[in-house]
Every structure is written in C-alpha cells, then in structure tokens.
Short mmCIF file of C-alpha atoms in Angstrom, two decimals:
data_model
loop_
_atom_site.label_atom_id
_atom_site.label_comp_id
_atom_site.label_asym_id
_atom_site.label_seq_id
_atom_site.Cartn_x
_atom_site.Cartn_y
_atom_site.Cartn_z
CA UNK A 44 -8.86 -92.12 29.69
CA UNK A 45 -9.92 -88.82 30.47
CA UNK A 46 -10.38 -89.66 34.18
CA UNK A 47 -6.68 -88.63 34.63
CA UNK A 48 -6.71 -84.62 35.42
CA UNK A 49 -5.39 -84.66 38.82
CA UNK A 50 -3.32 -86.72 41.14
CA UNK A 51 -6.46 -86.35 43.96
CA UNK A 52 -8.72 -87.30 41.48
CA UNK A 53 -6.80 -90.37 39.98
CA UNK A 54 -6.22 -92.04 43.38
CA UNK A 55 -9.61 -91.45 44.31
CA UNK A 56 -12.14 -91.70 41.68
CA UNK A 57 -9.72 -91.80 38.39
CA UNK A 58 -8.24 -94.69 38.53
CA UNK A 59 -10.70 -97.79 38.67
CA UNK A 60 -9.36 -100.82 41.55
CA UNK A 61 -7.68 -102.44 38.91
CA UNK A 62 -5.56 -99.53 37.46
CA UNK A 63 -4.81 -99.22 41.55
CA UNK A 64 -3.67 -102.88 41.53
CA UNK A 65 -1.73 -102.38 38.59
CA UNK A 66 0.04 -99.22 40.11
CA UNK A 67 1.20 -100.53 43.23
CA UNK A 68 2.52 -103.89 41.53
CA UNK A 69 5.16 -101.42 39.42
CA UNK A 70 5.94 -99.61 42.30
CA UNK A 71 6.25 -102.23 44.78
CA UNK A 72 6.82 -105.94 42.97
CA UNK A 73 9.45 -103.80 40.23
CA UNK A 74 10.96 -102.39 42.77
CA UNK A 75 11.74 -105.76 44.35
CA UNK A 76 13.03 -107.48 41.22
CA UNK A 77 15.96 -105.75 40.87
CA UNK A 78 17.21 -107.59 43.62
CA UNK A 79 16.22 -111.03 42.23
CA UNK A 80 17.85 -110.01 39.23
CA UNK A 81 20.95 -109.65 41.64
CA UNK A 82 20.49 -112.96 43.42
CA UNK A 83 19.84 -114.20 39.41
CA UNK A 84 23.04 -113.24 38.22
CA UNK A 85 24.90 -115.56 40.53
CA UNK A 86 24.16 -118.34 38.10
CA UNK A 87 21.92 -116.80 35.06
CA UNK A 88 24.54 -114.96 32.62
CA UNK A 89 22.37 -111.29 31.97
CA UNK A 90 20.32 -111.83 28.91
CA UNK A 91 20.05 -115.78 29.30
CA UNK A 92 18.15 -114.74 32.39
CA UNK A 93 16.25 -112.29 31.02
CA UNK A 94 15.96 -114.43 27.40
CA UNK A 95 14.49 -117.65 29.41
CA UNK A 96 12.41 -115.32 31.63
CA UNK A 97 10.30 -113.26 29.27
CA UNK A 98 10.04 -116.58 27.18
CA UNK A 99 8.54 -118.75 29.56
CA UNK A 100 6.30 -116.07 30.79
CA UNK A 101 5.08 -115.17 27.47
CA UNK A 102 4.51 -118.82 26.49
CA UNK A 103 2.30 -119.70 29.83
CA UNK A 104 0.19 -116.75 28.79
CA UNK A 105 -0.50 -117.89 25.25
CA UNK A 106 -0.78 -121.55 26.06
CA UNK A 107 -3.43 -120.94 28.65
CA UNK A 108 -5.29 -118.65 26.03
CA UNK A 109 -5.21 -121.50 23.30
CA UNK A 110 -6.40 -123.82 25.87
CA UNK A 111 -8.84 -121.66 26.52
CA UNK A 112 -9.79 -120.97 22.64
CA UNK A 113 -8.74 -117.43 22.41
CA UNK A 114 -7.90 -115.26 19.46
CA UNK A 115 -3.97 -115.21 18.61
CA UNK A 116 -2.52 -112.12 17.35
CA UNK A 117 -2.55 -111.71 13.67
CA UNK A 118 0.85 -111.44 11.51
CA UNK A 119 1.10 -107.96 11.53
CA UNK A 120 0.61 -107.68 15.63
CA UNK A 121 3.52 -110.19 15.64
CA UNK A 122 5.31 -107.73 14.04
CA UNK A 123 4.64 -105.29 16.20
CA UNK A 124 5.41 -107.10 19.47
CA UNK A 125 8.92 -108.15 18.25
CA UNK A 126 9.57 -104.64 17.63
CA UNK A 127 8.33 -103.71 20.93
CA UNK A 128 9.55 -106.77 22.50
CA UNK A 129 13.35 -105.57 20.94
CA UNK A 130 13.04 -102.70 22.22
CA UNK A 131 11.43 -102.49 25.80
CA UNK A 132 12.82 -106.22 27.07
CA UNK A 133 15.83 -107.11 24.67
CA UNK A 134 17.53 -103.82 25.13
CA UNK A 135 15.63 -102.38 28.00
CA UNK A 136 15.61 -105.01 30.58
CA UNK A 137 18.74 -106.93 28.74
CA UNK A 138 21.16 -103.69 29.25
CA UNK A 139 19.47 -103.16 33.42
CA UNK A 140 20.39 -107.05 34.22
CA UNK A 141 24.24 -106.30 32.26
CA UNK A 142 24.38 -102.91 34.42
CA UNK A 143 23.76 -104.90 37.33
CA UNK A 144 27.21 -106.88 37.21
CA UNK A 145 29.02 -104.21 37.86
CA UNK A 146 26.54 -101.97 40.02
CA UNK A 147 24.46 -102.09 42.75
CA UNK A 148 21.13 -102.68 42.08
CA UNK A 149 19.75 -99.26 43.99
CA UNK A 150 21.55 -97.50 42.07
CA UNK A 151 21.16 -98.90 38.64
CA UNK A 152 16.84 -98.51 38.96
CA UNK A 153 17.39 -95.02 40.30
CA UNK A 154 19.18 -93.99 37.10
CA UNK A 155 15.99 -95.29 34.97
CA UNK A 156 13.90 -92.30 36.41
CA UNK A 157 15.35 -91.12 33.63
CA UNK A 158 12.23 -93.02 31.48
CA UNK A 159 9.84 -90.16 32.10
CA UNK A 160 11.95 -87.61 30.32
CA UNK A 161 12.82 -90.00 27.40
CA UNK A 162 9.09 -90.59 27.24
CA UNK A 163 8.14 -86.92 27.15
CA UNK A 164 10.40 -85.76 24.68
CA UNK A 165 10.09 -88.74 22.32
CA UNK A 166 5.90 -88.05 22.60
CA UNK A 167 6.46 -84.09 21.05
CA UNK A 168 7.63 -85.71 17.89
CA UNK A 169 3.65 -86.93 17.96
CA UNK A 170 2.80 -83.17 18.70
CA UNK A 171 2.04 -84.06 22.71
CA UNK A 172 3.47 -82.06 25.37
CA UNK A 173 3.37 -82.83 29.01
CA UNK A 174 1.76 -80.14 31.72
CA UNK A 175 3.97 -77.67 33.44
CA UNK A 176 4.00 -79.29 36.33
CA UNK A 177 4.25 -82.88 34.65
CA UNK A 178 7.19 -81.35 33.20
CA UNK A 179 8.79 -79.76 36.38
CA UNK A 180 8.62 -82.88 38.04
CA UNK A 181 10.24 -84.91 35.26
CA UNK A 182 13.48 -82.22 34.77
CA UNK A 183 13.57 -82.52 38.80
CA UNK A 184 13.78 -86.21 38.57
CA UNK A 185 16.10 -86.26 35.57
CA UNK A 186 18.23 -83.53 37.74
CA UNK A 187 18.51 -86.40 40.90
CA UNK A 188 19.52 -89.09 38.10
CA UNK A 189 22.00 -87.00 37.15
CA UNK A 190 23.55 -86.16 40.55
CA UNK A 191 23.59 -90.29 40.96
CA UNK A 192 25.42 -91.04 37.76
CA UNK A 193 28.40 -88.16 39.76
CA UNK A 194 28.76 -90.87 42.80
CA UNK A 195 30.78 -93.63 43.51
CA UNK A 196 28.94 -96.47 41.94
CA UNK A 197 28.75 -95.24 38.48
CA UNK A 198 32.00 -93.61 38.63
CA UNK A 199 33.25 -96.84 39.32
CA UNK A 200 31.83 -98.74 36.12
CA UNK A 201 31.63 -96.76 32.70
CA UNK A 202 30.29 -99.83 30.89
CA UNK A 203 27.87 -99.95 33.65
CA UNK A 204 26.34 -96.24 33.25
CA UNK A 205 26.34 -96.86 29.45
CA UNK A 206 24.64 -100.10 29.71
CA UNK A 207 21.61 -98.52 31.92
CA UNK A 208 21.45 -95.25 29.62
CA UNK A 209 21.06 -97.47 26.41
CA UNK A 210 18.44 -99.41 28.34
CA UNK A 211 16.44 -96.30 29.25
CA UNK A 212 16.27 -95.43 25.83
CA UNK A 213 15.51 -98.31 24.08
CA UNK A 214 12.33 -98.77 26.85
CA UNK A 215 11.20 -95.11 26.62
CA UNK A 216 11.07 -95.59 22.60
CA UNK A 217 9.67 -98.86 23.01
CA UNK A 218 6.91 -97.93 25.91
CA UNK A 219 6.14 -94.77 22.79
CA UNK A 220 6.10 -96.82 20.00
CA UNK A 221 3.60 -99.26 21.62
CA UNK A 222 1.10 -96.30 22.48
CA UNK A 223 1.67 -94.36 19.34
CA UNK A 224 2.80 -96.31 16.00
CA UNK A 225 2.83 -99.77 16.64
CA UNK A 226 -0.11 -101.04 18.57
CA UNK A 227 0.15 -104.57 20.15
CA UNK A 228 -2.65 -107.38 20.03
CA UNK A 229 -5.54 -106.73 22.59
CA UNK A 230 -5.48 -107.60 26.45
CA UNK A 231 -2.96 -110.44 27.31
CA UNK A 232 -2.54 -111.43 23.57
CA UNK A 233 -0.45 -108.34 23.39
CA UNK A 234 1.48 -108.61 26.60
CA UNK A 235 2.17 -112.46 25.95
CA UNK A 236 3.10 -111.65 22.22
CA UNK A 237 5.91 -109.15 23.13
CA UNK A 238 7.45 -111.21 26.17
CA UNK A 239 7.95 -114.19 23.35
CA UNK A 240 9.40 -111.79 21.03
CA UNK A 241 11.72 -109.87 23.32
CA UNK A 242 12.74 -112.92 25.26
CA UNK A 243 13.25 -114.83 21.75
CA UNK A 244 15.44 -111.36 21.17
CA UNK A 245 17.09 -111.56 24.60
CA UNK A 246 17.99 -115.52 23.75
CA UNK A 247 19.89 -114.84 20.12
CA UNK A 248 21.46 -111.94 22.10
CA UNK A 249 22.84 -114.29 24.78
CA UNK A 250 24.34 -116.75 22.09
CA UNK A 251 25.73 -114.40 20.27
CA UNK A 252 27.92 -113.56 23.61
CA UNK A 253 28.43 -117.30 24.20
CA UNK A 254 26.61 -117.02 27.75
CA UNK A 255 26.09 -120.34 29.70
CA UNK A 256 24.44 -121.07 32.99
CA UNK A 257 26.02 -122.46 36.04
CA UNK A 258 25.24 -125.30 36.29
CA UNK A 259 24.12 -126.89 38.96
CA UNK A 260 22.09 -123.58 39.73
CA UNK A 261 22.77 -121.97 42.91
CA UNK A 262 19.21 -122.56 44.54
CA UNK A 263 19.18 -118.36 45.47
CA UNK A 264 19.66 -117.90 41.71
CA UNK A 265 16.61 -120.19 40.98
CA UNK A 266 14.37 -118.55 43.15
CA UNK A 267 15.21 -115.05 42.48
CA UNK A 268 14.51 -116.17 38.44
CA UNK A 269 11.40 -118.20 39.35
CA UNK A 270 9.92 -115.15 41.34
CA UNK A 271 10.75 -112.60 38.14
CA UNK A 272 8.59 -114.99 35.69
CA UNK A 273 5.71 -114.71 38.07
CA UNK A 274 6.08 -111.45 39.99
CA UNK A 275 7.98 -109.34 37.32
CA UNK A 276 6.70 -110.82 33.88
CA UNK A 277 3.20 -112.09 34.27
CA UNK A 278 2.29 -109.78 37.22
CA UNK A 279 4.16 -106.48 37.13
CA UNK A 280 5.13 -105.61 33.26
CA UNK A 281 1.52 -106.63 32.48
CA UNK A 282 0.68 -104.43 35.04
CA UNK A 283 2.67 -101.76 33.12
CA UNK A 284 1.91 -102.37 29.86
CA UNK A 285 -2.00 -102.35 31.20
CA UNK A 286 -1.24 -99.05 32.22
CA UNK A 287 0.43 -97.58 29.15
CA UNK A 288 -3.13 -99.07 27.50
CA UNK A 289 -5.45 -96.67 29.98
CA UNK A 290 -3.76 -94.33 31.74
CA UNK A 291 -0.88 -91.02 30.73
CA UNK A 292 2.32 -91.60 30.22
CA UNK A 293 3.53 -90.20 33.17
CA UNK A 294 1.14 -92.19 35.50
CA UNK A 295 2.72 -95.59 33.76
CA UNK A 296 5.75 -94.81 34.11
CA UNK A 297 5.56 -93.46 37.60
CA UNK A 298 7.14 -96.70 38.87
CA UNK A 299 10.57 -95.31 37.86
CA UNK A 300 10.28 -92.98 40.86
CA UNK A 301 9.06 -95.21 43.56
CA UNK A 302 11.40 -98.09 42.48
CA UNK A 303 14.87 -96.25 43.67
CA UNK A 304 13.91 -96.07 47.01
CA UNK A 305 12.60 -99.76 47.40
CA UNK A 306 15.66 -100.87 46.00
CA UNK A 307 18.09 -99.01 46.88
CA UNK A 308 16.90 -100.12 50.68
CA UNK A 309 16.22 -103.33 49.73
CA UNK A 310 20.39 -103.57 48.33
CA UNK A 311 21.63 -102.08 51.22
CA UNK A 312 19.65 -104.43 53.87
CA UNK A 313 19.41 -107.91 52.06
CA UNK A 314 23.10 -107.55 50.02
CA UNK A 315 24.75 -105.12 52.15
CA UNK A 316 25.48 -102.57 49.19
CA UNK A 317 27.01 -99.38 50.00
CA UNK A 318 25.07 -96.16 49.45
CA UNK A 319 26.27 -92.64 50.22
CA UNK A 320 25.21 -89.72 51.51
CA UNK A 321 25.39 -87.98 48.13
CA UNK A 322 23.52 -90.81 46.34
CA UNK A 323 20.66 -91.01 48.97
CA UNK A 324 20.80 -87.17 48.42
CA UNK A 325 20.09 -87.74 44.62
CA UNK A 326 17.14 -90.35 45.62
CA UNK A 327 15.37 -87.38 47.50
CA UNK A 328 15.94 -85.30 44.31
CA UNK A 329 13.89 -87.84 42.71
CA UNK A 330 11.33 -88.76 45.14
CA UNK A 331 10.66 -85.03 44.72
CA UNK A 332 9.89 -85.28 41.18
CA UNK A 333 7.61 -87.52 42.10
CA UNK A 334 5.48 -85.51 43.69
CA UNK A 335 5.56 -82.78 40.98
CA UNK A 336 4.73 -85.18 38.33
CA UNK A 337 2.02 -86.15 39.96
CA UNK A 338 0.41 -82.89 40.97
CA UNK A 339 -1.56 -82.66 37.88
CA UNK A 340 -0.88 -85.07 35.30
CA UNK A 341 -1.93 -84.33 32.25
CA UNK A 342 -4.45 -86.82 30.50
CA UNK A 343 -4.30 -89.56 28.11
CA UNK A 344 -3.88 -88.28 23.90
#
C-alpha cells in the first residue's frame, strides 16, 4: 500500500477500518495470549498445545471454505505454507510456549521486540532498507530487549533465552519469506493453509519429544487453549498475516512493542510474576521504540 507514509496519516486516513481492526487485535488479543499459553501449559506439554491449536484452527477455516465451495490452494501454495508454517508457528510460536516453562510470560513477549530488527535486516538481502527513523526506533527497541535478557528472569533460565531467540528468528525469516519469496494462497486460503502445516509441524515435533497431555485437563488449561484457537489463531495471527499482506513491515509487526506491556501487567496481576525495576526499565526502552518506529514508517516494497 502506498497509504503508509506517516504514522498521522496511517491512523487516520492510511489504514482502512479493517487494517485498524486488525492492528488492535495484535496488540491487544496477542498480548493476552501469552498468558493463556501460561494457564495452557498446566496441562498442554509446549508444542502439543501449540501442534493441536494451529491444527484445529487451520482446519475450521478450510472446512468452512469447502462448505462454502471455495478455491483450495494449489500444490505449490502447499508448499509454501508448510515452509512458512515451519517457520513462523513450528519454531516461532513452538520455541515462545517452551520459553514459557521456565519464564514469565512478560518477559518472554518483551524479548520478541526483537522481530522488527530481524525483519529489517533479513529485508536488505531483498535490497529494502527501513527509514531513519523506522530504523532508530527498531535499534532503540532491540537496545530495551537487550537490557531485559541482563535481569533476573533470563538470567535465571539459559535454555529459556535460547528458546525465545531461536523463535524470533525463525518468525522474522518466516514473516520475510511469506512477503518476499514464498507467497501463500490468497485471503484465508493462505492463513488456513499455513496453520495446518505449522501445527502438523508443531505435532511431529511434540512426538518426537514424547509429550503427553494431562489428562483429565485442568479446566484453566482448557480454556486458556480454547481461547488461543479462537482469539490467537483465527482472530489475531490472521490479523497479522492480513497485515504483512497490506501494510510495511514495521506496521505488522508493531504488535511486538505493545505486547510487553500488556503482558508483562497482565503476569504480574493475574499470576503474580515478579518484575523488577530494571526489567520495567527495559519495557520503557521499548515502548520508546515504539514511538520512533512509528514516526514515519516507511511504505510497503
């Protein structure tokens, strides 16, 4: 889009009602889930919940579009979305919900601001560069991430910090790849096609690791995974991946700035996780990025 050229302009005229919709549900609803995926983990083993999550959510979609008599993705857009699906939900969201067994949930979607910078540098290898300011307020963001990863909850869990860096990576390449090289099936045929072939990802990843459920369920755990199929799959990373199909880069992937704070509130209220000083410190750090990135965002290549 080249409606894009301004933060101002974008929240006022930019960004049609939809695009606004979509915005608020990564900022807001993904900012909540990390906490379900918290409440999850009390009886969903880290990928199994993930695995069984994307799949069901990516199997609604395409049943209700067969019903319906809509076009399938072809072969090759299969392809594409288990690639994609690998990459963004199998390690992305599989290595956040491991990282969250050790640390606190604030703190582990704080870290992912990181995103924006992974994005950035991975889209100069297509010959894109990001604004000054785009730029500014990415290296300030990246600078608050890496104040967090000096406090006491990372410190405390090294398989924790490596779990969440992997994950950033493997989403930031995966978020490029679907823009740039590897293009998904239109509209929800896309979206449905990668949540089946992450999640079917996420599922040979859990067996591998021998995960099981508990079993009965703890009904917490039930909810918290009911309410990520609805609110984080079918609502909020098709939300996301709406907004990697219209707007920049750095718009899309704003969530990773707004989500901290939610979160990291949300943890220390609801679960009673401990936050320092320092690490609400490092939040500000990013909540400043914020800002800068969003000064003047540059448009849509």
């Amino acid at each position: 889009m080249d409606s894009t050229a301004n933060l101002a302009s974008s929240t006022r005229a930019g960004l049609s009602p939809l695009l606004l919709a979509c915005l608020a549900a990564t900022w807001i609803v993904w900012g909540s889930t990390y906490l379900a995926i918290k409440f999850a983990l009390i009886s969903f083993p880290p990928f199994l919940q993930m695995g069984s999550r994307f799949l069901v959510a990516g199997l609604s979609v395409l049943a209700w579009m067969a019903w319906r008599g809509a076009a399938m993705p072809t072969r090759r857009q299969w392809v594409h979305a288990l690639v994609v699906g690998a990459l963004m939900l199998g390690g992305g969201m599989g290595g956040v919900a491991y990282a969250e067994q050790t640390v606190g949930s604030g703190l582990v979607v704080a870290f992912i601001a990181v995103v924006p910078l992974m994005i950035a540098a991975l889209n100069r290898l297509w010959g894109i560069r990001p604004g000054r300011l785009e730029l500014a307020g990415i290296v300030v963001g990246l600078c608050g991430v890496l104040m967090l990863t000096q406090g006491a909850g990372f410190q405390a869990s090294p398989a924790g910090l490596a779990a969440i860096a992997i994950a950033c990576a493997a989403w930031s390449l995966g978020s490029v790849l679907s823009q740039r090289s590897l293009p998904l099936a239109p509209g929800l045929a896309g979206f449905a096609s990668e949540m089946v072939g992450g999640g079917a990802v996420l599922m040979v990843m859990s067996a591998l690791r021998g995960e099981a459920p508990q079993w009965p369920p703890e009904p917490a755990a039930v909810a918290a995974w009911a309410y990520l199929v609805v609110f984080g799959s079918l609502i909020a990373f098709n939300a996301y991946m709406l907004l990697l199909a219209r707007t920049s880069a750095a718009v899309a992937s704003s969530y990773t700035f707004v989500n901290p704070v939610i979160a990291m509130l949300l943890g220390v209220v609801v679960l009673g996780e401990v936050v320092t000083s320092f690490e609400w410190l490092a939040a500000g750090v990013v909540l400043v990025g914020l800002v800068l990135l969003f000064l003047k965002p540059s448009p849509k290549t």
